[in-house]
Amino acid sequence: MSARILDGNALSVQVRSQLADAAAALSARGVQPCLAVILVGGDPASAVYVRNKVAACEKAGIKSLKFEYPQDVDPARVFERIAALNADSSVHGILVQLPLPPQFDEKAVLEAISVAKDVDGFHAENVGRLSQGQEAFFPCTPHGVMKMLEAAEVPVKGADAVVIGRSNIVGKPMAVLLTNAGATVTVCHSQTRDLAAHTRRADIVVAAVGRPRFLKADMVKPGAAVIDVGINRLRDGAEAGKLCGDVDFDAVKEVAGAISPVPGGVGPMTITMLLANTVESARRAAAKAGL
Ligand code: NAD
């Protein structure tokens, strides 16, 4: 039997419409949610990501500010901009599009962003708060995955979950969010000895590897929920140029109980959760100002 398809586009439309209502209500109280985006250099993929984020903001009634710098910019200029945005009470979210050119210390840039405006959830303090189960901005991609599981009513409490990948932006925070939600989590990575032995007993598998069609049908337990975070551009053969995930979708969907496609799965939810974090930051600012 074919798996249920977890449609991230449809869920995004629904959540973004709720966020647009929340943004309109905040704007009516004089606090229009505002996201500032900093883009350094001319990487075409980064430019597309930023364009998509800005367009999604505009559509949801969230103000966006874009600051662009050339590839060889002195990092001091970007730090100055971040400091000014930190101090600007009309700005609720600050995002620096990664990767940055080599003259930048990425960690220092992320730490320079005010924790209260760190809507990407990459600041060490937000990461620490997340791991302690405190109020924090959750990184957008794993947050989007949790939202998809919740919307699809996939049971997380007590479930065996396997996360493949241990990056700071996806794998690790994904494991923390699943743990906080009551799953028993195994994190697998490039040094894991027998990956399939882990994935085969999982009720939930989240693949964040960056390798096309890496997770095969014989690695998945029948009925499992499979979430594909990967975004890979195929280079060779008849499919060159096509986007595909880390999951061998056509085969795995015949085994899994639920599966997210690529494109149209986690991708749109990532931007949606960025909007959600920005609206939440504006809501906190309004509450603090007694509005
Ligand atoms: P990364 O390269 O930082 O991490 C990849 C992880 O995969 C590493 O932890 C590594 O240990 C693990 N890995 C590599 N080979 C492995 C193997 N043979 N067996 C088991 N584990 C292995 O990548 P990332 O930033 O976490 O991104 C992962 C994928 O998710 C990429 O395709 C990326 O484009 C995509 N991504 C998608 C979104 C989205 O919005 N949908 C957001 C971020 C990343």
PDB file of N, CA and C in Angstrom, residues 76-140:
ATOM      1  N   ALA A  76      33.520  44.111   9.473  1.00  0.00           N
ATOM      2  CA  ALA A  76      33.135  45.157  10.437  1.00  0.00           C
ATOM      3  C   ALA A  76      31.848  45.853   9.994  1.00  0.00           C
ATOM      4  N   ARG A  77      31.677  46.021   8.683  1.00  0.00           N
ATOM      5  CA  ARG A  77      30.463  46.697   8.189  1.00  0.00           C
ATOM      6  C   ARG A  77      29.216  45.870   8.509  1.00  0.00           C
ATOM      7  N   VAL A  78      29.340  44.574   8.379  1.00  0.00           N
ATOM      8  CA  VAL A  78      28.187  43.707   8.652  1.00  0.00           C
ATOM      9  C   VAL A  78      27.893  43.689  10.160  1.00  0.00           C
ATOM     10  N   PHE A  79      28.960  43.658  10.971  1.00  0.00           N
ATOM     11  CA  PHE A  79      28.758  43.707  12.434  1.00  0.00           C
ATOM     12  C   PHE A  79      28.077  45.019  12.842  1.00  0.00           C
ATOM     13  N   GLU A  80      28.489  46.116  12.181  1.00  0.00           N
ATOM     14  CA  GLU A  80      27.842  47.415  12.478  1.00  0.00           C
ATOM     15  C   GLU A  80      26.348  47.345  12.155  1.00  0.00           C
ATOM     16  N   ARG A  81      26.047  46.752  11.015  1.00  0.00           N
ATOM     17  CA  ARG A  81      24.635  46.642  10.613  1.00  0.00           C
ATOM     18  C   ARG A  81      23.856  45.806  11.618  1.00  0.00           C
ATOM     19  N   ILE A  82      24.437  44.689  12.038  1.00  0.00           N
ATOM     20  CA  ILE A  82      23.741  43.827  13.006  1.00  0.00           C
ATOM     21  C   ILE A  82      23.486  44.598  14.310  1.00  0.00           C
ATOM     22  N   ALA A  83      24.489  45.369  14.753  1.00  0.00           N
ATOM     23  CA  ALA A  83      24.332  46.138  16.002  1.00  0.00           C
ATOM     24  C   ALA A  83      23.191  47.148  15.850  1.00  0.00           C
ATOM     25  N   ALA A  84      23.113  47.798  14.685  1.00  0.00           N
ATOM     26  CA  ALA A  84      22.050  48.787  14.469  1.00  0.00           C
ATOM     27  C   ALA A  84      20.680  48.103  14.459  1.00  0.00           C
ATOM     28  N   LEU A  85      20.608  46.927  13.840  1.00  0.00           N
ATOM     29  CA  LEU A  85      19.329  46.202  13.783  1.00  0.00           C
ATOM     30  C   LEU A  85      18.940  45.684  15.173  1.00  0.00           C
ATOM     31  N   ASN A  86      19.941  45.252  15.947  1.00  0.00           N
ATOM     32  CA  ASN A  86      19.667  44.820  17.334  1.00  0.00           C
ATOM     33  C   ASN A  86      19.008  45.944  18.128  1.00  0.00           C
ATOM     34  N   ALA A  87      19.491  47.187  17.863  1.00  0.00           N
ATOM     35  CA  ALA A  87      19.025  48.338  18.650  1.00  0.00           C
ATOM     36  C   ALA A  87      17.709  48.913  18.129  1.00  0.00           C
ATOM     37  N   ASP A  88      17.278  48.491  16.960  1.00  0.00           N
ATOM     38  CA  ASP A  88      16.086  49.063  16.317  1.00  0.00           C
ATOM     39  C   ASP A  88      14.835  48.299  16.789  1.00  0.00           C
ATOM     40  N   SER A  89      14.008  48.959  17.586  1.00  0.00           N
ATOM     41  CA  SER A  89      12.863  48.244  18.171  1.00  0.00           C
ATOM     42  C   SER A  89      11.783  47.897  17.141  1.00  0.00           C
ATOM     43  N   SER A  90      11.875  48.475  15.923  1.00  0.00           N
ATOM     44  CA  SER A  90      10.870  48.110  14.915  1.00  0.00           C
ATOM     45  C   SER A  90      11.266  46.832  14.158  1.00  0.00           C
ATOM     46  N   VAL A  91      12.453  46.295  14.441  1.00  0.00           N
ATOM     47  CA  VAL A  91      12.915  45.051  13.792  1.00  0.00           C
ATOM     48  C   VAL A  91      12.783  43.900  14.788  1.00  0.00           C
ATOM     49  N   HIS A  92      12.126  42.814  14.354  1.00  0.00           N
ATOM     50  CA  HIS A  92      11.877  41.697  15.292  1.00  0.00           C
ATOM     51  C   HIS A  92      12.682  40.451  14.983  1.00  0.00           C
ATOM     52  N   GLY A  93      13.150  40.350  13.740  1.00  0.00           N
ATOM     53  CA  GLY A  93      13.954  39.187  13.374  1.00  0.00           C
ATOM     54  C   GLY A  93      15.140  39.615  12.539  1.00  0.00           C
ATOM     55  N   ILE A  94      16.299  38.983  12.773  1.00  0.00           N
ATOM     56  CA  ILE A  94      17.495  39.271  11.976  1.00  0.00           C
ATOM     57  C   ILE A  94      18.033  37.941  11.463  1.00  0.00           C
ATOM     58  N   LEU A  95      18.235  37.890  10.153  1.00  0.00           N
ATOM     59  CA  LEU A  95      18.726  36.648   9.558  1.00  0.00           C
ATOM     60  C   LEU A  95      19.944  36.968   8.695  1.00  0.00           C
ATOM     61  N   VAL A  96      21.025  36.276   8.919  1.00  0.00           N
ATOM     62  CA  VAL A  96      22.193  36.402   8.042  1.00  0.00           C
ATOM     63  C   VAL A  96      22.235  35.138   7.196  1.00  0.00           C
ATOM     64  N   GLN A  97      22.112  35.324   5.884  1.00  0.00           N
ATOM     65  CA  GLN A  97      22.081  34.152   4.999  1.00  0.00           C
ATOM     66  C   GLN A  97      23.467  33.499   4.963  1.00  0.00           C
ATOM     67  N   LEU A  98      23.498  32.205   5.237  1.00  0.00           N
ATOM     68  CA  LEU A  98      24.752  31.441   5.196  1.00  0.00           C
ATOM     69  C   LEU A  98      24.828  30.671   3.878  1.00  0.00           C
ATOM     70  N   PRO A  99      25.996  30.312   3.379  1.00  0.00           N
ATOM     71  CA  PRO A  99      27.314  30.545   3.973  1.00  0.00           C
ATOM     72  C   PRO A  99      27.824  31.960   3.741  1.00  0.00           C
ATOM     73  N   LEU A 100      28.777  32.382   4.579  1.00  0.00           N
ATOM     74  CA  LEU A 100      29.420  33.679   4.422  1.00  0.00           C
ATOM     75  C   LEU A 100      30.794  33.486   3.783  1.00  0.00           C
ATOM     76  N   PRO A 101      31.341  34.543   3.142  1.00  0.00           N
ATOM     77  CA  PRO A 101      32.686  34.430   2.549  1.00  0.00           C
ATOM     78  C   PRO A 101      33.754  34.139   3.604  1.00  0.00           C
ATOM     79  N   PRO A 102      34.936  33.668   3.170  1.00  0.00           N
ATOM     80  CA  PRO A 102      35.965  33.174   4.106  1.00  0.00           C
ATOM     81  C   PRO A 102      36.494  34.197   5.107  1.00  0.00           C
ATOM     82  N   GLN A 103      36.400  35.513   4.804  1.00  0.00           N
ATOM     83  CA  GLN A 103      36.929  36.495   5.774  1.00  0.00           C
ATOM     84  C   GLN A 103      36.034  36.598   7.028  1.00  0.00           C
ATOM     85  N   PHE A 104      34.868  35.916   7.006  1.00  0.00           N
ATOM     86  CA  PHE A 104      33.951  35.995   8.148  1.00  0.00           C
ATOM     87  C   PHE A 104      34.145  34.824   9.110  1.00  0.00           C
ATOM     88  N   ASP A 105      33.995  35.099  10.409  1.00  0.00           N
ATOM     89  CA  ASP A 105      33.889  34.052  11.415  1.00  0.00           C
ATOM     90  C   ASP A 105      32.377  33.867  11.622  1.00  0.00           C
ATOM     91  N   GLU A 106      31.831  32.814  10.992  1.00  0.00           N
ATOM     92  CA  GLU A 106      30.372  32.622  10.978  1.00  0.00           C
ATOM     93  C   GLU A 106      29.784  32.567  12.385  1.00  0.00           C
ATOM     94  N   LYS A 107      30.510  31.875  13.258  1.00  0.00           N
ATOM     95  CA  LYS A 107      30.033  31.723  14.635  1.00  0.00           C
ATOM     96  C   LYS A 107      29.903  33.091  15.303  1.00  0.00           C
ATOM     97  N   ALA A 108      30.915  33.940  15.086  1.00  0.00           N
ATOM     98  CA  ALA A 108      30.895  35.285  15.705  1.00  0.00           C
ATOM     99  C   ALA A 108      29.728  36.100  15.153  1.00  0.00           C
ATOM    100  N   VAL A 109      29.436  35.932  13.875  1.00  0.00           N
ATOM    101  CA  VAL A 109      28.320  36.666  13.272  1.00  0.00           C
ATOM    102  C   VAL A 109      27.002  36.220  13.915  1.00  0.00           C
ATOM    103  N   LEU A 110      26.822  34.919  14.039  1.00  0.00           N
ATOM    104  CA  LEU A 110      25.571  34.406  14.613  1.00  0.00           C
ATOM    105  C   LEU A 110      25.425  34.854  16.069  1.00  0.00           C
ATOM    106  N   GLU A 111      26.546  34.894  16.792  1.00  0.00           N
ATOM    107  CA  GLU A 111      26.503  35.308  18.203  1.00  0.00           C
ATOM    108  C   GLU A 111      26.243  36.804  18.349  1.00  0.00           C
ATOM    109  N   ALA A 112      26.509  37.567  17.280  1.00  0.00           N
ATOM    110  CA  ALA A 112      26.312  39.025  17.356  1.00  0.00           C
ATOM    111  C   ALA A 112      24.827  39.400  17.292  1.00  0.00           C
ATOM    112  N   ILE A 113      24.031  38.486  16.776  1.00  0.00           N
ATOM    113  CA  ILE A 113      22.589  38.768  16.659  1.00  0.00           C
ATOM    114  C   ILE A 113      21.947  38.664  18.049  1.00  0.00           C
ATOM    115  N   SER A 114      21.118  39.630  18.385  1.00  0.00           N
ATOM    116  CA  SER A 114      20.414  39.599  19.665  1.00  0.00           C
ATOM    117  C   SER A 114      19.618  38.288  19.798  1.00  0.00           C
ATOM    118  N   VAL A 115      19.712  37.645  20.952  1.00  0.00           N
ATOM    119  CA  VAL A 115      19.004  36.367  21.152  1.00  0.00           C
ATOM    120  C   VAL A 115      17.501  36.549  20.910  1.00  0.00           C
ATOM    121  N   ALA A 116      16.997  37.716  21.285  1.00  0.00           N
ATOM    122  CA  ALA A 116      15.563  37.986  21.156  1.00  0.00           C
ATOM    123  C   ALA A 116      15.129  38.143  19.689  1.00  0.00           C
ATOM    124  N   LYS A 117      16.117  38.348  18.780  1.00  0.00           N
ATOM    125  CA  LYS A 117      15.782  38.535  17.359  1.00  0.00           C
ATOM    126  C   LYS A 117      16.345  37.412  16.490  1.00  0.00           C
ATOM    127  N   ASP A 118      16.852  36.367  17.137  1.00  0.00           N
ATOM    128  CA  ASP A 118      17.518  35.263  16.428  1.00  0.00           C
ATOM    129  C   ASP A 118      16.477  34.284  15.889  1.00  0.00           C
ATOM    130  N   VAL A 119      15.744  34.717  14.869  1.00  0.00           N
ATOM    131  CA  VAL A 119      14.619  33.915  14.378  1.00  0.00           C
ATOM    132  C   VAL A 119      15.062  32.657  13.613  1.00  0.00           C
ATOM    133  N   ASP A 120      16.357  32.560  13.298  1.00  0.00           N
ATOM    134  CA  ASP A 120      16.880  31.320  12.708  1.00  0.00           C
ATOM    135  C   ASP A 120      17.172  30.286  13.793  1.00  0.00           C
ATOM    136  N   GLY A 121      17.270  30.757  15.034  1.00  0.00           N
ATOM    137  CA  GLY A 121      17.528  29.844  16.155  1.00  0.00           C
ATOM    138  C   GLY A 121      18.933  29.265  16.173  1.00  0.00           C
ATOM    139  N   PHE A 122      19.916  29.999  15.623  1.00  0.00           N
ATOM    140  CA  PHE A 122      21.288  29.474  15.539  1.00  0.00           C
ATOM    141  C   PHE A 122      22.198  30.005  16.649  1.00  0.00           C
ATOM    142  N   HIS A 123      21.749  31.023  17.395  1.00  0.00           N
ATOM    143  CA  HIS A 123      22.569  31.591  18.472  1.00  0.00           C
ATOM    144  C   HIS A 123      22.778  30.531  19.561  1.00  0.00           C
ATOM    145  N   ALA A 124      24.012  30.486  20.106  1.00  0.00           N
ATOM    146  CA  ALA A 124      24.331  29.450  21.104  1.00  0.00           C
ATOM    147  C   ALA A 124      23.354  29.478  22.281  1.00  0.00           C
ATOM    148  N   GLU A 125      22.897  30.684  22.647  1.00  0.00           N
ATOM    149  CA  GLU A 125      21.972  30.756  23.783  1.00  0.00           C
ATOM    150  C   GLU A 125      20.620  30.117  23.434  1.00  0.00           C
ATOM    151  N   ASN A 126      20.153  30.361  22.209  1.00  0.00           N
ATOM    152  CA  ASN A 126      18.900  29.716  21.788  1.00  0.00           C
ATOM    153  C   ASN A 126      19.064  28.193  21.728  1.00  0.00           C
ATOM    154  N   VAL A 127      20.249  27.749  21.244  1.00  0.00           N
ATOM    155  CA  VAL A 127      20.502  26.305  21.167  1.00  0.00           C
ATOM    156  C   VAL A 127      20.477  25.701  22.575  1.00  0.00           C
ATOM    157  N   GLY A 128      21.102  26.404  23.519  1.00  0.00           N
ATOM    158  CA  GLY A 128      21.116  25.934  24.907  1.00  0.00           C
ATOM    159  C   GLY A 128      19.726  25.916  25.507  1.00  0.00           C
ATOM    160  N   ARG A 129      18.976  26.980  25.245  1.00  0.00           N
ATOM    161  CA  ARG A 129      17.608  27.055  25.779  1.00  0.00           C
ATOM    162  C   ARG A 129      16.764  25.910  25.221  1.00  0.00           C
ATOM    163  N   LEU A 130      16.929  25.661  23.916  1.00  0.00           N
ATOM    164  CA  LEU A 130      16.193  24.566  23.278  1.00  0.00           C
ATOM    165  C   LEU A 130      16.525  23.242  23.961  1.00  0.00           C
ATOM    166  N   SER A 131      17.813  23.012  24.217  1.00  0.00           N
ATOM    167  CA  SER A 131      18.198  21.717  24.783  1.00  0.00           C
ATOM    168  C   SER A 131      17.706  21.584  26.225  1.00  0.00           C
ATOM    169  N   GLN A 132      17.478  22.712  26.894  1.00  0.00           N
ATOM    170  CA  GLN A 132      16.946  22.647  28.262  1.00  0.00           C
ATOM    171  C   GLN A 132      15.417  22.658  28.286  1.00  0.00           C
ATOM    172  N   GLY A 133      14.807  22.717  27.101  1.00  0.00           N
ATOM    173  CA  GLY A 133      13.344  22.731  27.027  1.00  0.00           C
ATOM    174  C   GLY A 133      12.748  24.066  27.440  1.00  0.00           C
ATOM    175  N   GLN A 134      13.573  25.130  27.403  1.00  0.00           N
ATOM    176  CA  GLN A 134      13.076  26.473  27.742  1.00  0.00           C
ATOM    177  C   GLN A 134      12.515  27.148  26.490  1.00  0.00           C
ATOM    178  N   GLU A 135      11.806  28.269  26.712  1.00  0.00           N
ATOM    179  CA  GLU A 135      11.282  29.032  25.571  1.00  0.00           C
ATOM    180  C   GLU A 135      12.463  29.497  24.717  1.00  0.00           C
ATOM    181  N   ALA A 136      12.389  29.225  23.419  1.00  0.00           N
ATOM    182  CA  ALA A 136      13.506  29.564  22.521  1.00  0.00           C
ATOM    183  C   ALA A 136      12.963  29.683  21.109  1.00  0.00           C
ATOM    184  N   PHE A 137      13.769  30.264  20.212  1.00  0.00           N
ATOM    185  CA  PHE A 137      13.422  30.165  18.800  1.00  0.00           C
ATOM    186  C   PHE A 137      14.019  28.866  18.280  1.00  0.00           C
ATOM    187  N   PHE A 138      13.170  27.997  17.767  1.00  0.00           N
ATOM    188  CA  PHE A 138      13.654  26.721  17.257  1.00  0.00           C
ATOM    189  C   PHE A 138      14.169  26.924  15.837  1.00  0.00           C
ATOM    190  N   PRO A 139      15.270  26.279  15.452  1.00  0.00           N
ATOM    191  CA  PRO A 139      15.734  26.352  14.065  1.00  0.00           C
ATOM    192  C   PRO A 139      14.604  25.929  13.102  1.00  0.00           C
ATOM    193  N   CYS A 140      14.490  26.671  12.014  1.00  0.00           N
ATOM    194  CA  CYS A 140      13.271  26.588  11.191  1.00  0.00           C
ATOM    195  C   CYS A 140      13.031  25.221  10.547  1.00  0.00           C
TER     196      CYS A 140
END
